[in-house]
XYZ file of C-alpha atoms in Angstrom:
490
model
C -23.492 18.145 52.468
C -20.254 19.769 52.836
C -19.047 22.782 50.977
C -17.134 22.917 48.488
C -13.735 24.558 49.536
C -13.698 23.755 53.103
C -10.832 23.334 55.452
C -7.103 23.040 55.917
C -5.561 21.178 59.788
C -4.921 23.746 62.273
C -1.876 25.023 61.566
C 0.767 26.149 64.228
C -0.480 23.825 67.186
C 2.516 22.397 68.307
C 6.135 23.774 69.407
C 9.437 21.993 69.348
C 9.252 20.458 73.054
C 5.443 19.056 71.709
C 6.852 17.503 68.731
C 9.966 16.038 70.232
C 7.238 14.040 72.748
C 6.065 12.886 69.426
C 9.030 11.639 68.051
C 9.941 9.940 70.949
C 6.240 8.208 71.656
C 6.271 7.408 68.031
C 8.716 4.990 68.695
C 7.348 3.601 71.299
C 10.649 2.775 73.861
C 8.890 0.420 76.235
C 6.487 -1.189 73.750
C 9.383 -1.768 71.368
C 11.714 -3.131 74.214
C 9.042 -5.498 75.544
C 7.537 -6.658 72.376
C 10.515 -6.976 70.469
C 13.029 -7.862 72.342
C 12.746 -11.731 72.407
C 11.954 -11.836 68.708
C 15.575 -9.559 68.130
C 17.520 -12.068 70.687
C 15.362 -15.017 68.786
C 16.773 -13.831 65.344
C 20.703 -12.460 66.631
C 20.756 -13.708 70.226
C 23.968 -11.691 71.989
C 24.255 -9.800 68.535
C 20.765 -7.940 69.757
C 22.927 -4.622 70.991
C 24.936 -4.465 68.029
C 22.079 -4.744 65.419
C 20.315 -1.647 67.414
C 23.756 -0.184 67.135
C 24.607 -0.738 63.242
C 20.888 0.504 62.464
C 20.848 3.358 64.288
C 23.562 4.677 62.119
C 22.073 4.628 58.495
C 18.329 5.435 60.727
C 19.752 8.785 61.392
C 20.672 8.833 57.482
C 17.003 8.710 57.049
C 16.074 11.191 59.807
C 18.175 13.830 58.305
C 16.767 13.217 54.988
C 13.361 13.808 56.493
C 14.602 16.463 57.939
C 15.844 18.389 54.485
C 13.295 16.957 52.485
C 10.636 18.992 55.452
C 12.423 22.199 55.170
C 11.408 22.589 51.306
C 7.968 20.932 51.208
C 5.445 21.150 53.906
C 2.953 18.088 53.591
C 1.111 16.074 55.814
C 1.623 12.677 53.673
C 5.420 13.446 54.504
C 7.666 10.679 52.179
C 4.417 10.483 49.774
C 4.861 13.794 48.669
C 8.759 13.931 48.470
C 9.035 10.886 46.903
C 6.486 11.539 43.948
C 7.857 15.051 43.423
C 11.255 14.401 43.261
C 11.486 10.287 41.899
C 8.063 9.165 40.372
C 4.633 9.296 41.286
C 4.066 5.779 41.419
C 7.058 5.560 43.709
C 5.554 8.170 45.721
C 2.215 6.289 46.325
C 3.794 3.145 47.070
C 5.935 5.441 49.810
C 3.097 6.745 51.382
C 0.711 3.363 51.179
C 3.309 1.518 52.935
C 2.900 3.480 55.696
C -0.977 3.027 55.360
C -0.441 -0.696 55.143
C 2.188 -0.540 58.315
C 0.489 1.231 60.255
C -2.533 -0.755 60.107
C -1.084 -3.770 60.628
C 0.467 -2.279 63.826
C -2.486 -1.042 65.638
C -3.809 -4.531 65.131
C -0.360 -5.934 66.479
C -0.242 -3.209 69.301
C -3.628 -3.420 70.468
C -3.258 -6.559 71.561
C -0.111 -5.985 74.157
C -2.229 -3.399 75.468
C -4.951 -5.508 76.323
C -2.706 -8.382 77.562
C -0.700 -5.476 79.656
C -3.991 -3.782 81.373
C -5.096 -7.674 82.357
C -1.768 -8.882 83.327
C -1.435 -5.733 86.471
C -4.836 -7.606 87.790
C -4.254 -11.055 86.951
C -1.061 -12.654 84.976
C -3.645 -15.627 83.743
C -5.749 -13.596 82.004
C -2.895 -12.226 79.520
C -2.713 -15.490 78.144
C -6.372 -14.517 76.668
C -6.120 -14.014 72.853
C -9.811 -12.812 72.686
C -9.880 -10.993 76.459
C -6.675 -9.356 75.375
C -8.519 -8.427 71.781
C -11.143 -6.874 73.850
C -9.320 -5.084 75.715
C -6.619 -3.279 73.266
C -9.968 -2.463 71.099
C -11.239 -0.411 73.916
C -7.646 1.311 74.153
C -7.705 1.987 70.720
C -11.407 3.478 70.435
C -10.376 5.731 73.179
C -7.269 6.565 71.566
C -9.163 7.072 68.623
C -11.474 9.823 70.078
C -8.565 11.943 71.335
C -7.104 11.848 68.057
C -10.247 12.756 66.319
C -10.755 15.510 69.071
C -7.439 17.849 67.460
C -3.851 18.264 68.205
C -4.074 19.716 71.348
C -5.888 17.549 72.677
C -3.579 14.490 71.304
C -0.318 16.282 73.045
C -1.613 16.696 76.366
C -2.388 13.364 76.412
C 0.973 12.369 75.102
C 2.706 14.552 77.031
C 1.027 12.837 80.453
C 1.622 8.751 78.765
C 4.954 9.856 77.869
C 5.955 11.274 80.881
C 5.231 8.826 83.108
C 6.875 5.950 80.668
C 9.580 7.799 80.105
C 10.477 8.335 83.979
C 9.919 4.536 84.764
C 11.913 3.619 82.424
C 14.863 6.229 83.923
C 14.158 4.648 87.388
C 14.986 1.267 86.382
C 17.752 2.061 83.680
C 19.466 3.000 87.120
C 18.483 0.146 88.784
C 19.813 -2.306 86.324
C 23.509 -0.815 86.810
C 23.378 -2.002 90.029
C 21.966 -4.906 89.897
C 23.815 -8.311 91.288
C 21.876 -10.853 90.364
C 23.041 -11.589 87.127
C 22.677 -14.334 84.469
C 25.358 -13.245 82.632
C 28.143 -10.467 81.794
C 28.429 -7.974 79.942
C 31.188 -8.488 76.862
C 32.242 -5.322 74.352
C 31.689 -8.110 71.811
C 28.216 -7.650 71.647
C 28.825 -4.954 70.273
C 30.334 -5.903 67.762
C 30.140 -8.008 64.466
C 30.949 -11.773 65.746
C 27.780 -12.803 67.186
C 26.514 -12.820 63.837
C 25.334 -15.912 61.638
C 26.920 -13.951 58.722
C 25.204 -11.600 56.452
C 21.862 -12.731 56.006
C 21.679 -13.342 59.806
C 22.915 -9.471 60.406
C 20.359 -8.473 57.438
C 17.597 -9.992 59.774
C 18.369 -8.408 63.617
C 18.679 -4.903 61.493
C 15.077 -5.531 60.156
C 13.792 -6.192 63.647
C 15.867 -3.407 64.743
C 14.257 -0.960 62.116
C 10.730 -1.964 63.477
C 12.422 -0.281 67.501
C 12.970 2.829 65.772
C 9.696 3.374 63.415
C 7.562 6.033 64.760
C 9.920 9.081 65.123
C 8.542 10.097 61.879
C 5.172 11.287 63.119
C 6.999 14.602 62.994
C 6.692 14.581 59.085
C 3.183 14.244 58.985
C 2.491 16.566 61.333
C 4.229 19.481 59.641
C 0.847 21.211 58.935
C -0.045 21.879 62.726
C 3.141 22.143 63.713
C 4.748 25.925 64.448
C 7.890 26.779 62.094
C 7.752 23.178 60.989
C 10.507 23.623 57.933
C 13.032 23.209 61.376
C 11.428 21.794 63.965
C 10.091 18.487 62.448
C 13.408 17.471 60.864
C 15.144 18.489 64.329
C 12.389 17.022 67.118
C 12.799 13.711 64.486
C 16.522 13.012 65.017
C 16.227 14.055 68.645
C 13.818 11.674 68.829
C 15.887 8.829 67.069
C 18.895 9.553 69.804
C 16.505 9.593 73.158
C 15.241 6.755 71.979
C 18.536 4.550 70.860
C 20.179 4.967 73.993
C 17.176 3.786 75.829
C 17.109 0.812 73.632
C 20.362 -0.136 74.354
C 20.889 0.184 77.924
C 17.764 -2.106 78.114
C 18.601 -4.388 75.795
C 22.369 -4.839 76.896
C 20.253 -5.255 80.341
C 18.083 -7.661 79.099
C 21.064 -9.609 77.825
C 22.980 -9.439 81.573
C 20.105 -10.156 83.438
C 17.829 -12.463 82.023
C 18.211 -15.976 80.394
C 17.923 -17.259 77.232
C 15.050 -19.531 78.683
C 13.859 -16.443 80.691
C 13.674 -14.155 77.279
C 11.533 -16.847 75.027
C 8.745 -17.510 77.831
C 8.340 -14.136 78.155
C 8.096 -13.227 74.955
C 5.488 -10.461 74.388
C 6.663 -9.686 77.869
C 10.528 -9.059 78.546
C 10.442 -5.760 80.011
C 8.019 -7.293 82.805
C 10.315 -10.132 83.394
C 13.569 -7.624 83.714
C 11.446 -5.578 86.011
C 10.861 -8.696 88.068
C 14.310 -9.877 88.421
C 15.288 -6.153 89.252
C 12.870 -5.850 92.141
C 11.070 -8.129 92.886
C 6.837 -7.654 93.407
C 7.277 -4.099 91.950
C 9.062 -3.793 89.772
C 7.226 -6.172 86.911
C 4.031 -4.177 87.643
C 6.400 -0.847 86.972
C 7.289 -1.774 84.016
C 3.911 -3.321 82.630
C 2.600 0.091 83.424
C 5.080 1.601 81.421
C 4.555 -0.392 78.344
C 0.738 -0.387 78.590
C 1.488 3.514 78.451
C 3.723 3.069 76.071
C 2.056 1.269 73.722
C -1.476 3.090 73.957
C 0.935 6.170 73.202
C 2.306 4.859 69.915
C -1.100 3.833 68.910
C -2.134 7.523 69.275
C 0.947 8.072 67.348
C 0.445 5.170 64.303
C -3.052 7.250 63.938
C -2.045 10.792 63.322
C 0.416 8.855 60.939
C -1.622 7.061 58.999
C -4.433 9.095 59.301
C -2.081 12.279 57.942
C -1.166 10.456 55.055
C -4.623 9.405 53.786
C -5.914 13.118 54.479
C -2.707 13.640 52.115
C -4.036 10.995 49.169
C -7.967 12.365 49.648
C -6.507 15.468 48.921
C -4.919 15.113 45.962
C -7.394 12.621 44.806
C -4.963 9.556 44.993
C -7.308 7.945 47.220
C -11.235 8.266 47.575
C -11.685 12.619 47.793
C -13.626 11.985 51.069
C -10.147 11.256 52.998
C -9.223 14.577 53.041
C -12.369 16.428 54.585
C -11.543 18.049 57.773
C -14.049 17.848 61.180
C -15.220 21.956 61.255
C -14.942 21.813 64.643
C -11.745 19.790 65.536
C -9.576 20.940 62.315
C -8.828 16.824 62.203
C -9.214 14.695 59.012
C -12.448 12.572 60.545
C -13.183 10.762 57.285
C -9.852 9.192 57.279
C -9.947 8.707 61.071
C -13.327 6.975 61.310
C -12.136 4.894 57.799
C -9.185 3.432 59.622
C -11.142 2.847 62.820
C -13.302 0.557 61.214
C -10.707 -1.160 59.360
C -8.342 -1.712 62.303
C -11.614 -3.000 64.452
C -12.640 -5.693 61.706
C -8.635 -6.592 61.634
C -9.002 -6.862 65.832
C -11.656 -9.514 65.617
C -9.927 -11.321 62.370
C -6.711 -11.998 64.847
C -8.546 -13.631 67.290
C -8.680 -16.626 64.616
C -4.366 -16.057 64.488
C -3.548 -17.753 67.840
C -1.240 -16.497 70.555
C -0.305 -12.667 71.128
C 3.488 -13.810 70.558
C 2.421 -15.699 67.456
C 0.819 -12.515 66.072
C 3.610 -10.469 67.481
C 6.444 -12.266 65.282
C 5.159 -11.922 62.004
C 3.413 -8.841 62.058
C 6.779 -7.455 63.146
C 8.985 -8.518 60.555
C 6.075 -7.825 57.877
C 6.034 -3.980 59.174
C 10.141 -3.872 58.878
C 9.764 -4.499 55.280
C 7.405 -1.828 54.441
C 9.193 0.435 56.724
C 12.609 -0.388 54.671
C 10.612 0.625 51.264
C 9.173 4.078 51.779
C 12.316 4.804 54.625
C 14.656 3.626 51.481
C 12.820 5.675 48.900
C 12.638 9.276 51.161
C 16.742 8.347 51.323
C 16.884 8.814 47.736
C 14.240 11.400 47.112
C 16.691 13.784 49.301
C 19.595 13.344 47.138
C 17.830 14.010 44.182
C 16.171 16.789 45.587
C 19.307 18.633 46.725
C 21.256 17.088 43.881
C 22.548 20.896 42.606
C 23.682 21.619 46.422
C 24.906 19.461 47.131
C 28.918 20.213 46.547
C 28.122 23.819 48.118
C 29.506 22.605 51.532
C 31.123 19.282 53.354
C 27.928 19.756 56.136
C 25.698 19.468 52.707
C 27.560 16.564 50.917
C 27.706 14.565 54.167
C 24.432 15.278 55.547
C 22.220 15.618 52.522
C 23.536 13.332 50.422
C 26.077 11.361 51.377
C 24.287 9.711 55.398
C 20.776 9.583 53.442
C 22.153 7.733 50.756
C 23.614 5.178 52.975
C 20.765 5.328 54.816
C 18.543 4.165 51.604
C 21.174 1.447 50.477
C 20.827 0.003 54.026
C 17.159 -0.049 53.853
C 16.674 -1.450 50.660
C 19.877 -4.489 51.260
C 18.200 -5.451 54.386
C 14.615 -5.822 52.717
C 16.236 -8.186 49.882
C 18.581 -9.574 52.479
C 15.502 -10.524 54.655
C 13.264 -12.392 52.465
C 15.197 -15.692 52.470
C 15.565 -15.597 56.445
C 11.615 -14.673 56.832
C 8.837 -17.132 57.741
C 6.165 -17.172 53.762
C 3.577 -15.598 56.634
C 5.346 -12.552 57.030
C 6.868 -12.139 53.515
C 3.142 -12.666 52.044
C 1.780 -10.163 55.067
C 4.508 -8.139 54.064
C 4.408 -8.288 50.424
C 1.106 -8.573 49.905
C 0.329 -5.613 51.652
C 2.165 -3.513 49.441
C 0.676 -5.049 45.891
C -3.060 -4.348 47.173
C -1.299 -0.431 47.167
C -1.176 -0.767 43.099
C -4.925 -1.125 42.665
C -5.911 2.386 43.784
C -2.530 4.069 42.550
C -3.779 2.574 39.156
C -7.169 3.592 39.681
C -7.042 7.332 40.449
C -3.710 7.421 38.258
C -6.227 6.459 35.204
C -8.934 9.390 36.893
C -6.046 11.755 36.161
C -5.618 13.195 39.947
C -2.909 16.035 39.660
C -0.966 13.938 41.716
C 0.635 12.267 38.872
C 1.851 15.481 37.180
C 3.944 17.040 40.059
C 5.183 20.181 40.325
C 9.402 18.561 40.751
C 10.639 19.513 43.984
C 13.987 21.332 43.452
C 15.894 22.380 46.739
C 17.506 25.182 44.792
C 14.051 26.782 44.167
C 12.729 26.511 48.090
C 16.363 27.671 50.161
C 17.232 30.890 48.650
C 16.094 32.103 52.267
C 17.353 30.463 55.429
C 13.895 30.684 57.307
C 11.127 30.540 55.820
C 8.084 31.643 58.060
C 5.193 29.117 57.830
C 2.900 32.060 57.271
C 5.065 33.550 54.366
C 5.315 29.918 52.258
C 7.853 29.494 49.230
C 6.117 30.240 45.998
C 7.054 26.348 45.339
C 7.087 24.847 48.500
C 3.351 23.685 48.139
C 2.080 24.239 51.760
C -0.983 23.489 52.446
C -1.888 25.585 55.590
C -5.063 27.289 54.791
C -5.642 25.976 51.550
C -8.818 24.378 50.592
C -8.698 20.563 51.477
C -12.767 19.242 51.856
C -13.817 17.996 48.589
């Protein structure tokens, strides 16, 4: 039996240069470029560059909203917390379930590229394997699994070393594809731009996909409670992260465009970045770049863990979700209820797919089903930063622009492309989607009827929490709520 007060994460753990890493893995660049890539071109075709382009913009809108809304509330469950201190409770479930719900569905979806990527450097046949490739990505993510349950430290070496190495191959052959001659087509400034679009609904679609390439960076958030002078360096390592990572996706997917075929693109479908690598050079340069996504992908699914792991510890703490969520390992200073929970979960999901059919079957839906929960609790941390700073905002141009003003725009976005989306989707991904979020309302009703303190928040008021420019993590706000310390194992 545990006691009663128990533990709090290990706070200051990480430095900026460690959480950067984060942001950047989060996102996954080779993962999202491979896996992604010919279901973007398959919804925008030569409009792929300019949907990255157009949702990068109101992205960074929600970055620096993540980044305000971290400097006056310190909470592992990130946009759960925000949102239900500053718009509504139930608001502020649904923000943090979706990123449950997301996340899950992900390591299911990315688990399965990793397997087909590890078979593919020893045998291309085997990729084709639904339930070899199943195998496979299970073992990734079990392994993945124990260095997240072993701590922090442990979680950013390890990231640091996947990272590192993707990061550098991807460099390399960024520089190769410059010089490249063997084209299929040429490069045209109007990709860029708005023509390639099948109007509205069509440009509501790509920027859906597109969201999906930059979900991640927010690992940040959640990992405010280990992380050293968080109030800055979460909101600042998350839109670093968001700008490493949108150049990379558009050098490769202008590449992409220039280099490979439309045929080329849809066979290889869970597999572009091979197929560039390929064409590039020839023998090496496919196994390169499988290498690199295998990384990258195992990477992100150490990433997707901490996230959604973070934010259950978050709901078990304030008894939004079973109380048992938010014990903490005595050892390890990680959340190992909600870690082993998820586990299990993702694992039954893993042997469910197999009955789904093809990786790039799987791939499609699951990918437009995550964009629309991302768009929901992305939209609603948008919004929870205006009201937030609402009284400061008029202070300065840097605060009306940047606080209010790029976040709002950045919440707009997110919630026109979720509406925008639903007549263009396939009913699989809407009801994956959809669905998803609805099962969210049983326990929010549940624990909201228990009377968990969650539901009678303490509003978060920027006013109260900035009267100081820094704010030492060891010397919290009186209202900032940080949990470092505090009693977390019920």
């Amino acid at each position: 039996m545990s006691n009663i007060r128990g533990r709090g994460l290990q706070a200051n753990v990480l430095g900026t240069f460690d959480t950067v890493v984060m942001a950047v893995a989060g996102s996954a660049p080779a993962y999202s470029i491979a896996a992604t890539t010919a279901v973007l071109v398959g919804a925008v075709g030569l409009a792929s560059p300019a949907a990255l382009l157009y949702c990068a913009i109101p992205m960074l809108g929600i970055a620096l909203a993540f980044s305000y809304l971290g400097r006056i509330d310190v909470n592992a469950g990130a946009s759960y917390s925000w949102v239900g201190r500053t718009l509504h409770p139930f608001l502020g479930f649904i923000s943090g379930w979706a990123l449950v719900i997301s996340a899950t569905i992900f390591m299911v979806a990315g688990s399965l590229p990793a397997g087909a990527m590890t078979l593919s450097l020893f045998d291309e046949g085997l990729a084709d394997d639904t339930a070899l490739s199943t195998v496979v990505g299970a073992a990734w993510f079990v392994l993945m699994l124990l260095v997240v349950l072993g701590g922090a430290r442990l979680t950013v070496r390890a990231q640091l070393l996947m990272s590192g190495v993707e990061l550098a191959i991807l460099a390399l052959f960024a520089v190769l594809a410059l010089f490249h001659t063997g084209n299929a087509g040429t490069f045209d400034w109007s990709w860029l731009g708005f023509s390639h679009f099948h109007g509205m609904a069509g440009f509501a679609s790509g920027a859906l996909v597109a969201a999906f390439y930059y979900w991640g960076w927010d690992v940040t958030s959640n990992l405010s409670e280990e992380t050293r002078n968080s109030r800055r360096t979460t909101g600042l390592a998350g839109l670093i992260g968001v700008g490493i990572v949108f150049l990379l996706f558009e050098v490769f997917t202008i590449a992409v465009n220039v280099v490979l075929s439309s045929r080329q693109i849809e066979e290889n479908d869970a597999n572009v970045l091979g197929a560039l690598g390929e064409e590039i050079w020839p023998g090496w340069g496919g196994k390169l770049l499988i290498v690199a996504v295998m990384l990258s992908t195992i990477a992100t699914l150490e990433t997707t863990l901490i996230q959604v792991t973070r934010s259950l510890f978050a709901m078990g703490r304030d008894r939004t979700m079973p109380s048992a969520l938010g014990r903490v390992h005595r050892t390890w200073n990680t959340p190992w209820v909600a870690i082993t929970v998820v586990g299990g979960v993702a694992l039954a999901m893993f042997i469910a797919s197999n009955a789904l059919g093809s990786v790039g079957d799987i791939l499609s839906d699951a990918i437009s089903a995550i964009g629309l929960q991302i768009a929901v609790y992305y939209g609603l941390a948008g919004l929870a930063v205006v009201v937030a700073y609402r009284k400061m905002l008029l202070k300065s141009a840097a605060d009306f622009l940047l606080g209010g003003l790029w976040p709002l725009f950045g919440a707009v976005f997110m919630f026109w492309i979720f509406v925008e989306s639903l007549s263009e989707l396939e009913p699989a991904a809407i009801a994956i989607g959809i669905g998803g979020l609805a099962v969210g309302l049983i326990p929010m009703l549940w624990y909201w009827k228990q009377g968990s303190d969650y539901y009678r928040p303490a509003r978060l008021d920027a006013t109260r929490t900035v009267a100081a420019e820094y704010v030492p993590d060891d010397q919290p706000a009186p209202n900032s709520r940080v949990h470092e310390g505090l009693s977390t194992d019920f």
